[in-house]
Structures are given as structure tokens and as C-alpha cells.
Coordinates of C-alpha atoms and ligand atoms in Angstrom, one line a residue:
M1 CA 102.5 130.5 102.5
I2 CA 99.2 129.9 100.9
K3 CA 98.0 133.4 99.8
A4 CA 94.4 132.9 101.0
N5 CA 95.7 132.3 104.5
D6 CA 97.4 135.7 104.9
P7 CA 96.4 136.7 108.4
T8 CA 96.7 140.4 107.7
R9 CA 94.0 140.3 105.0
R10 CA 90.6 141.8 105.8
S11 CA 87.3 141.7 103.8
W12 CA 84.8 144.3 102.7
V13 CA 82.2 141.9 103.9
E14 CA 81.4 142.4 107.6
V15 CA 82.8 139.5 109.7
P16 CA 81.5 139.7 113.3
S17 CA 84.0 138.8 116.0
G18 CA 83.8 135.1 116.9
S19 CA 82.6 134.2 113.3
D20 CA 83.7 130.9 112.0
F21 CA 84.2 132.4 108.5
P22 CA 86.8 135.1 108.2
I23 CA 88.5 135.7 104.9
Q24 CA 91.2 133.3 105.8
N25 CA 88.8 130.3 105.9
L26 CA 86.8 130.3 102.6
P27 CA 85.4 126.7 103.0
F28 CA 83.3 125.1 100.2
G29 CA 79.6 124.2 100.3
V30 CA 76.6 123.8 98.1
F31 CA 73.5 125.9 98.4
R32 CA 70.2 127.0 96.8
T33 CA 67.8 129.8 97.4
K34 CA 64.0 130.2 97.2
S35 CA 64.3 132.3 94.0
N36 CA 66.8 130.0 92.4
P37 CA 66.4 126.4 93.5
S38 CA 69.2 124.9 91.4
P39 CA 72.0 123.9 93.6
R40 CA 75.4 125.6 93.1
L41 CA 78.7 125.9 94.8
C42 CA 79.4 128.6 97.4
T43 CA 81.9 129.8 100.0
A44 CA 81.2 131.4 103.3
I45 CA 82.3 134.7 104.7
G46 CA 81.0 136.3 107.9
E47 CA 77.3 135.7 107.9
S48 CA 77.1 135.5 104.1
V49 CA 77.2 133.0 101.4
V50 CA 79.1 133.7 98.1
D51 CA 77.6 132.2 94.9
L52 CA 80.6 130.8 93.0
A53 CA 78.5 130.1 89.9
V54 CA 77.5 133.8 89.6
L55 CA 81.1 134.9 90.2
N56 CA 82.1 132.7 87.3
Y57 CA 79.2 134.1 85.1
M58 CA 80.5 137.6 85.9
D59 CA 83.9 136.6 84.5
L60 CA 85.6 137.1 87.9
L61 CA 87.0 133.6 87.8
D62 CA 87.6 133.4 84.1
D63 CA 91.3 132.9 83.8
L64 CA 91.2 130.0 86.2
E65 CA 89.6 128.1 83.2
I66 CA 87.3 126.0 85.4
D67 CA 84.3 124.6 83.5
H68 CA 81.0 126.2 84.3
E69 CA 79.4 122.9 85.2
V70 CA 81.9 122.6 88.1
F71 CA 80.2 125.5 89.8
N72 CA 76.6 124.8 88.7
N73 CA 76.7 121.5 90.5
R74 CA 74.9 119.5 93.1
Y75 CA 78.1 118.5 94.8
L76 CA 81.7 119.5 95.3
N77 CA 83.1 116.3 93.8
D78 CA 83.9 117.8 90.4
L79 CA 85.7 120.7 92.0
M80 CA 87.8 118.3 94.1
A81 CA 88.6 116.4 90.9
L82 CA 90.4 119.5 89.6
G83 CA 93.2 118.9 92.1
K84 CA 94.6 120.7 95.1
A85 CA 96.7 123.2 93.0
K86 CA 93.6 124.4 91.0
V87 CA 91.4 124.7 94.2
R88 CA 94.3 126.6 95.8
E89 CA 94.2 129.1 92.9
L90 CA 90.4 129.4 93.3
R91 CA 90.7 130.0 97.1
D92 CA 93.4 132.6 96.4
R93 CA 91.2 134.3 93.8
L94 CA 88.2 134.3 96.2
A95 CA 90.4 136.0 98.8
E96 CA 91.3 138.7 96.3
I97 CA 87.6 139.3 95.3
L98 CA 86.6 139.6 99.0
D99 CA 89.6 141.6 100.1
A100 CA 88.8 145.0 101.6
V101 CA 90.8 146.7 98.8
N102 CA 88.5 145.3 96.1
D103 CA 85.9 148.1 95.9
E104 CA 84.8 147.0 92.5
A105 CA 83.7 143.6 93.8
K106 CA 82.0 145.2 96.7
Q107 CA 79.9 147.4 94.3
L108 CA 78.8 144.2 92.4
S109 CA 78.2 142.2 95.5
W110 CA 74.4 142.3 95.3
H111 CA 74.7 139.8 92.5
F112 CA 76.6 137.1 94.4
L113 CA 76.2 137.6 98.2
H114 CA 73.4 136.1 100.1
P115 CA 72.6 136.2 103.9
M116 CA 73.5 132.7 105.2
E117 CA 70.2 132.5 107.2
K118 CA 68.2 133.0 103.9
V119 CA 69.8 130.1 102.0
E120 CA 69.5 126.3 102.2
L121 CA 72.8 124.6 102.7
L122 CA 72.8 121.1 101.1
M123 CA 74.8 118.0 101.6
P124 CA 78.1 119.1 100.0
V125 CA 79.7 115.9 99.0
Q126 CA 78.4 112.9 97.0
V127 CA 79.8 110.2 99.3
G128 CA 80.6 107.0 97.6
D129 CA 82.2 105.0 100.3
Y130 CA 82.3 105.8 104.0
T131 CA 84.7 104.4 106.6
D132 CA 84.6 105.1 110.3
F133 CA 87.8 104.8 112.4
Y134 CA 88.2 104.3 116.1
S135 CA 91.2 106.4 116.7
S136 CA 90.9 108.0 120.1
L137 CA 92.8 106.1 122.8
E138 CA 90.6 107.6 125.5
H139 CA 87.3 106.6 123.8
A140 CA 88.5 103.1 123.0
T141 CA 89.7 102.7 126.6
N142 CA 86.5 104.0 128.1
I143 CA 84.3 101.8 125.9
G144 CA 86.6 98.9 126.6
K145 CA 86.3 99.4 130.4
M146 CA 82.6 99.2 130.2
L147 CA 82.6 96.1 128.0
R148 CA 85.7 94.3 129.3
P149 CA 86.8 95.7 132.7
D150 CA 89.9 93.4 132.9
N151 CA 91.1 94.0 129.4
P152 CA 89.8 97.4 128.1
L153 CA 92.2 98.0 125.2
L154 CA 92.4 95.1 122.7
P155 CA 96.0 94.0 121.8
N156 CA 95.7 95.2 118.2
W157 CA 94.6 98.8 119.0
K158 CA 98.1 100.4 119.2
H159 CA 99.2 98.7 116.0
I160 CA 96.2 99.1 113.7
P161 CA 94.2 102.3 113.1
V162 CA 91.0 100.2 113.6
G163 CA 88.0 101.0 111.4
Y164 CA 85.0 99.5 109.7
H165 CA 83.1 100.1 106.4
G166 CA 79.9 102.1 107.1
R167 CA 77.0 103.1 104.9
A168 CA 77.0 106.3 102.8
S169 CA 73.2 106.5 102.0
S170 CA 72.2 107.8 105.4
I171 CA 74.8 110.5 105.8
V172 CA 72.8 113.7 105.8
A173 CA 73.4 117.5 105.9
S174 CA 73.1 119.5 109.1
G175 CA 69.5 120.3 109.9
T176 CA 68.0 117.0 108.6
P177 CA 65.9 115.3 111.3
F178 CA 65.7 111.6 111.6
V179 CA 63.4 109.1 113.4
R180 CA 64.6 107.1 116.4
P181 CA 65.6 103.7 115.0
Q182 CA 64.0 100.4 116.0
G183 CA 65.8 97.1 116.3
Q184 CA 66.6 94.1 118.3
M185 CA 68.3 94.4 121.7
L186 CA 69.0 92.2 124.7
P187 CA 67.8 93.9 128.0
P188 CA 70.2 93.6 130.9
G189 CA 69.7 90.2 132.6
A190 CA 67.3 88.9 129.9
E191 CA 67.8 85.7 128.0
Q192 CA 65.9 86.5 124.9
P193 CA 66.1 89.7 122.8
I194 CA 63.2 92.1 122.4
F195 CA 62.3 94.4 119.4
G196 CA 61.4 98.0 119.6
P197 CA 62.7 101.6 119.5
T198 CA 66.2 102.0 120.8
K199 CA 66.3 103.3 124.4
L200 CA 70.0 104.2 124.3
L201 CA 70.3 106.6 121.4
D202 CA 73.7 108.4 121.5
F203 CA 75.8 110.9 119.5
E204 CA 79.4 110.5 118.6
L205 CA 81.5 113.6 118.3
E206 CA 83.8 113.1 115.3
M207 CA 85.5 114.9 112.4
A208 CA 85.5 113.4 108.9
F209 CA 87.9 114.0 106.1
V210 CA 86.9 114.0 102.4
V211 CA 89.1 112.2 99.9
G212 CA 89.9 114.6 97.0
K213 CA 92.2 112.4 95.0
A214 CA 91.8 108.8 94.1
N215 CA 94.4 106.0 94.1
P216 CA 94.3 103.1 91.7
M217 CA 93.4 99.7 93.1
G218 CA 96.6 97.9 94.0
K219 CA 98.6 101.0 94.7
P220 CA 98.6 102.1 98.3
I221 CA 98.7 105.8 99.3
R222 CA 102.1 106.3 101.0
I223 CA 101.9 108.2 104.3
E224 CA 104.1 111.1 103.0
N225 CA 101.6 111.6 100.2
A226 CA 98.4 111.0 102.2
E227 CA 97.6 114.6 102.8
N228 CA 97.6 115.3 99.1
H229 CA 94.6 113.0 98.9
I230 CA 92.7 114.8 101.7
F231 CA 90.6 117.7 100.4
G232 CA 89.2 118.9 103.7
L233 CA 87.3 118.2 106.9
M234 CA 83.8 118.4 108.2
L235 CA 82.1 117.9 111.6
F236 CA 80.6 114.5 111.8
N237 CA 78.0 113.0 114.2
D238 CA 77.9 109.2 114.0
W239 CA 74.6 108.6 115.7
S240 CA 74.6 105.3 117.5
A241 CA 72.0 103.0 119.2
R242 CA 73.9 101.4 122.0
D243 CA 71.4 98.7 122.9
I244 CA 71.1 97.6 119.3
Q245 CA 74.9 97.7 119.0
G246 CA 75.4 95.6 122.1
W247 CA 73.3 92.8 120.7
E248 CA 74.5 92.8 117.1
Y249 CA 78.2 93.8 117.2
Q250 CA 79.7 90.3 117.6
P251 CA 81.1 88.8 115.5
L252 CA 81.2 91.3 112.6
G253 CA 81.0 94.8 114.2
P254 CA 78.6 97.7 113.8
F255 CA 75.6 97.4 111.5
L256 CA 72.1 98.6 112.2
A257 CA 73.3 100.4 115.4
K258 CA 75.0 102.9 113.1
N259 CA 73.6 103.1 109.6
F260 CA 70.3 104.9 110.3
A261 CA 71.8 108.4 110.3
S262 CA 75.0 110.4 110.4
T263 CA 75.0 114.2 110.4
V264 CA 77.7 116.3 108.7
S265 CA 78.3 120.1 108.8
P266 CA 77.5 121.9 105.5
W267 CA 81.0 123.3 105.0
V268 CA 84.1 121.5 103.9
V269 CA 87.1 123.4 105.4
T270 CA 90.1 122.8 103.2
L271 CA 93.3 121.2 104.6
D272 CA 94.9 124.4 103.2
A273 CA 92.9 126.6 105.6
L274 CA 93.9 124.4 108.5
E275 CA 97.7 124.7 107.8
P276 CA 98.4 127.3 110.6
F277 CA 96.8 124.9 113.2
R278 CA 99.1 121.9 112.9
V279 CA 100.3 120.4 116.1
A280 CA 102.1 117.3 117.2
G281 CA 99.9 114.4 118.1
P282 CA 100.2 112.1 121.1
A283 CA 103.4 110.0 121.4
Q284 CA 102.9 106.6 119.9
D285 CA 104.3 103.6 121.8
P286 CA 104.9 101.0 120.6
K287 CA 106.4 102.4 117.4
P288 CA 104.1 101.7 114.5
F289 CA 105.1 99.8 111.4
P290 CA 107.2 101.8 108.9
Y291 CA 104.2 102.4 106.6
L292 CA 102.5 104.3 109.5
Q293 CA 105.6 106.3 110.5
F294 CA 105.5 110.0 109.6
E295 CA 107.6 113.2 109.8
G296 CA 106.3 116.6 111.0
E297 CA 103.1 117.6 112.6
K298 CA 100.0 115.7 111.3
S299 CA 97.5 116.5 114.0
F300 CA 95.3 119.7 114.1
D301 CA 94.3 121.8 117.0
I302 CA 90.5 122.0 116.5
D303 CA 88.3 122.8 119.5
L304 CA 85.1 120.8 119.6
E305 CA 81.9 121.0 121.6
V306 CA 78.5 119.3 121.8
E307 CA 75.3 120.9 122.9
I308 CA 72.0 119.2 123.7
E309 CA 68.7 121.2 123.4
S310 CA 65.4 119.8 124.4
E311 CA 62.1 120.4 122.7
S312 CA 61.2 122.9 125.4
G313 CA 64.5 124.9 124.9
A314 CA 66.5 123.6 127.9
K315 CA 70.2 123.4 127.0
A316 CA 73.5 122.1 128.1
T317 CA 77.0 122.0 126.6
V318 CA 77.8 118.4 127.5
S319 CA 81.3 118.0 126.0
R320 CA 84.3 120.0 125.1
S321 CA 87.0 118.1 123.3
N322 CA 89.8 118.6 120.7
F323 CA 90.7 116.9 117.4
K324 CA 94.4 116.9 118.5
Y325 CA 93.6 114.1 121.1
M326 CA 93.4 111.5 118.3
Y327 CA 96.0 108.9 118.7
W328 CA 96.1 108.0 115.0
N329 CA 96.2 110.9 112.6
M330 CA 94.4 111.2 109.2
A331 CA 97.6 110.5 107.2
Q332 CA 98.0 107.2 109.2
Q333 CA 94.4 106.3 108.7
L334 CA 94.6 106.8 104.9
A335 CA 97.9 105.0 104.6
H336 CA 96.5 102.1 106.6
H337 CA 93.2 102.1 104.7
T338 CA 95.0 101.6 101.4
V339 CA 98.0 99.6 102.4
N340 CA 96.4 96.4 101.1
G341 CA 95.7 98.0 97.7
C342 CA 92.2 99.3 98.5
N343 CA 91.3 102.1 96.1
M344 CA 89.8 105.3 97.5
N345 CA 87.6 107.5 95.3
I346 CA 86.9 111.2 95.2
G347 CA 84.1 111.9 97.7
D348 CA 84.9 109.0 100.0
L349 CA 84.4 110.0 103.6
C350 CA 86.5 108.8 106.6
G351 CA 85.2 109.4 110.1
S352 CA 87.8 109.9 112.8
G353 CA 86.0 107.9 115.5
T354 CA 84.6 109.4 118.6
I355 CA 87.0 112.1 119.9
S356 CA 87.3 111.8 123.7
G357 CA 89.9 113.6 125.8
L358 CA 91.4 112.7 129.2
T359 CA 89.0 114.6 131.4
T360 CA 85.4 113.4 132.0
D361 CA 83.9 116.6 130.4
S362 CA 85.8 116.0 127.2
Y363 CA 84.2 112.6 126.4
G364 CA 82.6 112.4 123.0
S365 CA 79.5 110.3 123.6
M366 CA 76.7 110.0 126.2
M367 CA 77.8 106.4 126.8
E368 CA 81.0 107.8 128.3
L369 CA 79.7 111.2 129.7
T370 CA 77.0 109.4 131.7
W371 CA 79.1 106.2 132.1
R372 CA 76.4 104.0 130.5
G373 CA 73.6 106.1 132.1
S374 CA 74.8 105.7 135.7
Q375 CA 75.7 109.5 136.0
P376 CA 73.0 111.5 134.2
I377 CA 73.7 115.0 132.9
K378 CA 71.5 117.9 133.9
L379 CA 70.1 120.4 131.3
S380 CA 69.4 124.0 132.1
D381 CA 65.8 123.3 133.3
G382 CA 67.0 120.6 135.7
S383 CA 65.8 117.7 133.6
E384 CA 68.2 114.8 133.2
R385 CA 69.7 113.0 130.3
K386 CA 71.3 109.5 130.3
F387 CA 71.0 109.3 126.5
I388 CA 69.2 111.3 123.8
N389 CA 65.4 111.8 124.1
D390 CA 62.8 112.3 121.3
G391 CA 62.6 116.0 120.4
D392 CA 66.3 116.6 121.4
T393 CA 68.5 118.5 119.1
V394 CA 72.2 117.8 119.2
T395 CA 74.6 120.3 117.8
L396 CA 78.4 119.8 117.1
R397 CA 80.6 122.8 116.7
G398 CA 84.3 123.1 115.9
W399 CA 86.9 125.8 115.4
C400 CA 90.6 126.6 115.4
E401 CA 91.9 129.8 117.0
R402 CA 95.4 131.3 117.0
N403 CA 96.7 134.8 116.9
G404 CA 93.3 136.3 116.5
I405 CA 92.3 134.2 113.5
R406 CA 89.4 131.8 114.0
I407 CA 88.8 129.1 111.4
G408 CA 85.5 127.4 112.1
F409 CA 83.4 124.6 110.7
G410 CA 79.9 125.9 111.5
E411 CA 77.5 123.4 113.0
A412 CA 76.3 119.9 112.5
V413 CA 72.7 119.9 113.8
G414 CA 70.4 116.9 114.1
K415 CA 67.0 116.5 115.7
V416 CA 65.6 113.2 116.9
L417 CA 61.9 112.5 116.0
P418 CA 59.8 109.7 117.7
A419 CA 60.1 106.2 116.3
L420 CA 57.6 105.1 113.7
T421 CA 56.2 102.2 115.5
D422 CA 53.4 100.9 113.3
Ligands
LIG1 CA1 81.9 106.2 115.3

């Protein structure tokens, strides 16, 4: 067992019940404070942030022989480049430092512990390339039904983990607002397109994995090694403009309907921390090609939810889903992505695709939840939403829970500002 995952371990840091960050989680992030604006690496415990650069200065990480620059860093990429074995040693050490038996560390904690609400959590990964998959059978079927009622699921879908190359520049950390995008769209029944702010702004409930190990061009990642290349996971909101999408997506797929903003959670939860939450995925029929066949459990039981809050404070939890519903798992996605020799780099991000379940309250987008706007959702003040309004804040949350241990992802929060129309 990974030492840091020991379920019996408790911390001297207070961890309120229901916290996403018990001592068994120890995710990685990047933060800064008002008094020290230089970004540096951190982990989370309870409602606190632990400054890894200071721990290293204090010689508490010394024998791990990790370069100081790795911790005094704007991004996690150099940490990931050390490899999983070294990062596992670091997580184990952090668990020892924060363990309830470590009174010495507790006495020194004023040097390295900050209240999470007082720090700024930054975009944790320098994303080089970003790919978005389309791996939920329920989502692909729902969208297909709306677009092609007679033929909802395209014939390739159960053979190929379908994806497209997205844009990395507009992936932003939780809490970063963005303006409603403008673009071209074809109104229903019209013969000519119009230009203006999107009327059908949507969220997409997704998870994303971060590549922590590169493969050389020409050398595919085999499925049995795929998880060695996955550092960890984040929450991912792939904001989408449905009307812009509808007009532009043929023949080459998503473009301006997607690349204006995507929101990630500030914490990367390691695949190591998620080990206890493996589950079997859905049965796959037809049997995939051998390069996509795998042994063991490659899906993860991660509860997900989406909340909308209006400018005036009216709220509704509009979706409750689970990462385990994904038809294609991450190992299959990565094996497929590289089977042609495509090289992945450290920091590359792969979105799962919208995660919808079987029931109507588990759909992962407004497009599905309101069935293209025909069945609006009510917020707590009685106001209705078909899609996302200006001033609305959308929050994704995710967590695993088993035997009293909860490993959470925190939140991915994004607020929509009015379009800039002049
Ligand atoms: Ca997507």
C-alpha cells in the first residue's frame, strides 16, 4: 500500500468532517500570498495550505534531494518530471510531517501553514497541449438524439475513444471570470447566419487528467503502462456555446464554440490518492481492438455535482453524476491518443468529455438537462434557466468517499460576465 494512503492516519491539523482534504489526499497546487507574491508549490490539508518551498527551506524534505527550484515554481510541471516514484516519496514524507504524532512539525507550523481562504490558488499546470474526449455513452447518445433522432450514436463511437485537439491558452484556474463569447450562429428556421453574443452558453461537467510522463514521437503508450503516464486529475468545465457550435462544427468539429474558456480546479489529486476508489467500468460491447483491451479496474468512483448560482444568490444543484459512468477509461484514452505515434508531453491535459449518467438528473450539461431548453430548470428563487445567464456562477465539485475517508477535488468555479459588444 502507498504509505500516504494509510486510512488510520490522522493529522495534527484540524480536518473538519466533510473536508475534501484529509491527510490521505495531499493533492498538489500552486499558490501565493499577499505578503509573499512569488508562486510556489503547496498541498492542502483540512482548510489549510502547506507551503512546500518553506518545508524544503526548513530541511524537512532534505533527504529527498529535490531541487529547490522545483518547489519555488510557477507550475507543477517540474515536480511531475521527477517521476511518480519520487512524488510518491514526497507525498509519504508530507504525510509524516502532518501526522498527529509529529509534535515537532506542529510546533513549527506557523512557518508553513496558511488558511486556504487567505491565499490565492493559481493555475497549477502549464498546459502544453489539450485534448478533449467524448467518452460518456449517455452524453454522446443524448446529444446524438437531439441532432440525429434516427441515428443518435455514430457507428465509430463504440470502437474509437473519440476526441479532438482543443486550445490550451484559455484554460484558467477556478475563480477566473470570463466574458460571454460572441460569434456566428444560425437561428432556428433562418437561412442566413447572424453575429452576436451566444444565447446558448452551457457548461460541461468533466474531469481532466494531467500527463506526468512523456512518450517519444513514434512510440505509442501501451495500455498496461498508460497509468504510469497519468499524474493526477482535476475537475474540468469545458464551457460551450451551443449555437456557435451548431453552425461551425461541420466539417471539422469544435472550434470557437469551445476555445474561449475552460475552468479547472486548483488541486491536482494524484492517481496514487485515488487508488482505493477503483471500480470496474461499464461492459464494452463490441470488444475493443487489442490495443484498447485492459486488465483490472481502470475506472474511478468519483461523485460529481454542478451548482448554478445567480447574481442575486439564487441557487440550484442541477446535476449529480459520477466519473465511473465513462464508457472509455483514461488508460484507453491515452493508449488510443498515442497509438499512431503521437507524442504526449508533461503537462498535457486530457478532458474526459461530458460525464452524463443514465438518469435525467445526472446529465452533465444544460443542453441535456433542459433538453435543448425545452424543460427549464428552476433556481431557488423560482427563476428559470434554459442555459447560463450573465452573472451566473457555475461550480463543479467532486469527491470519492469510502470507509469514512473522503478524497475531494475542491471546486472549479467560473462566473459569466456580459459580452463585450463594442
Ligand atoms: Ca467537452
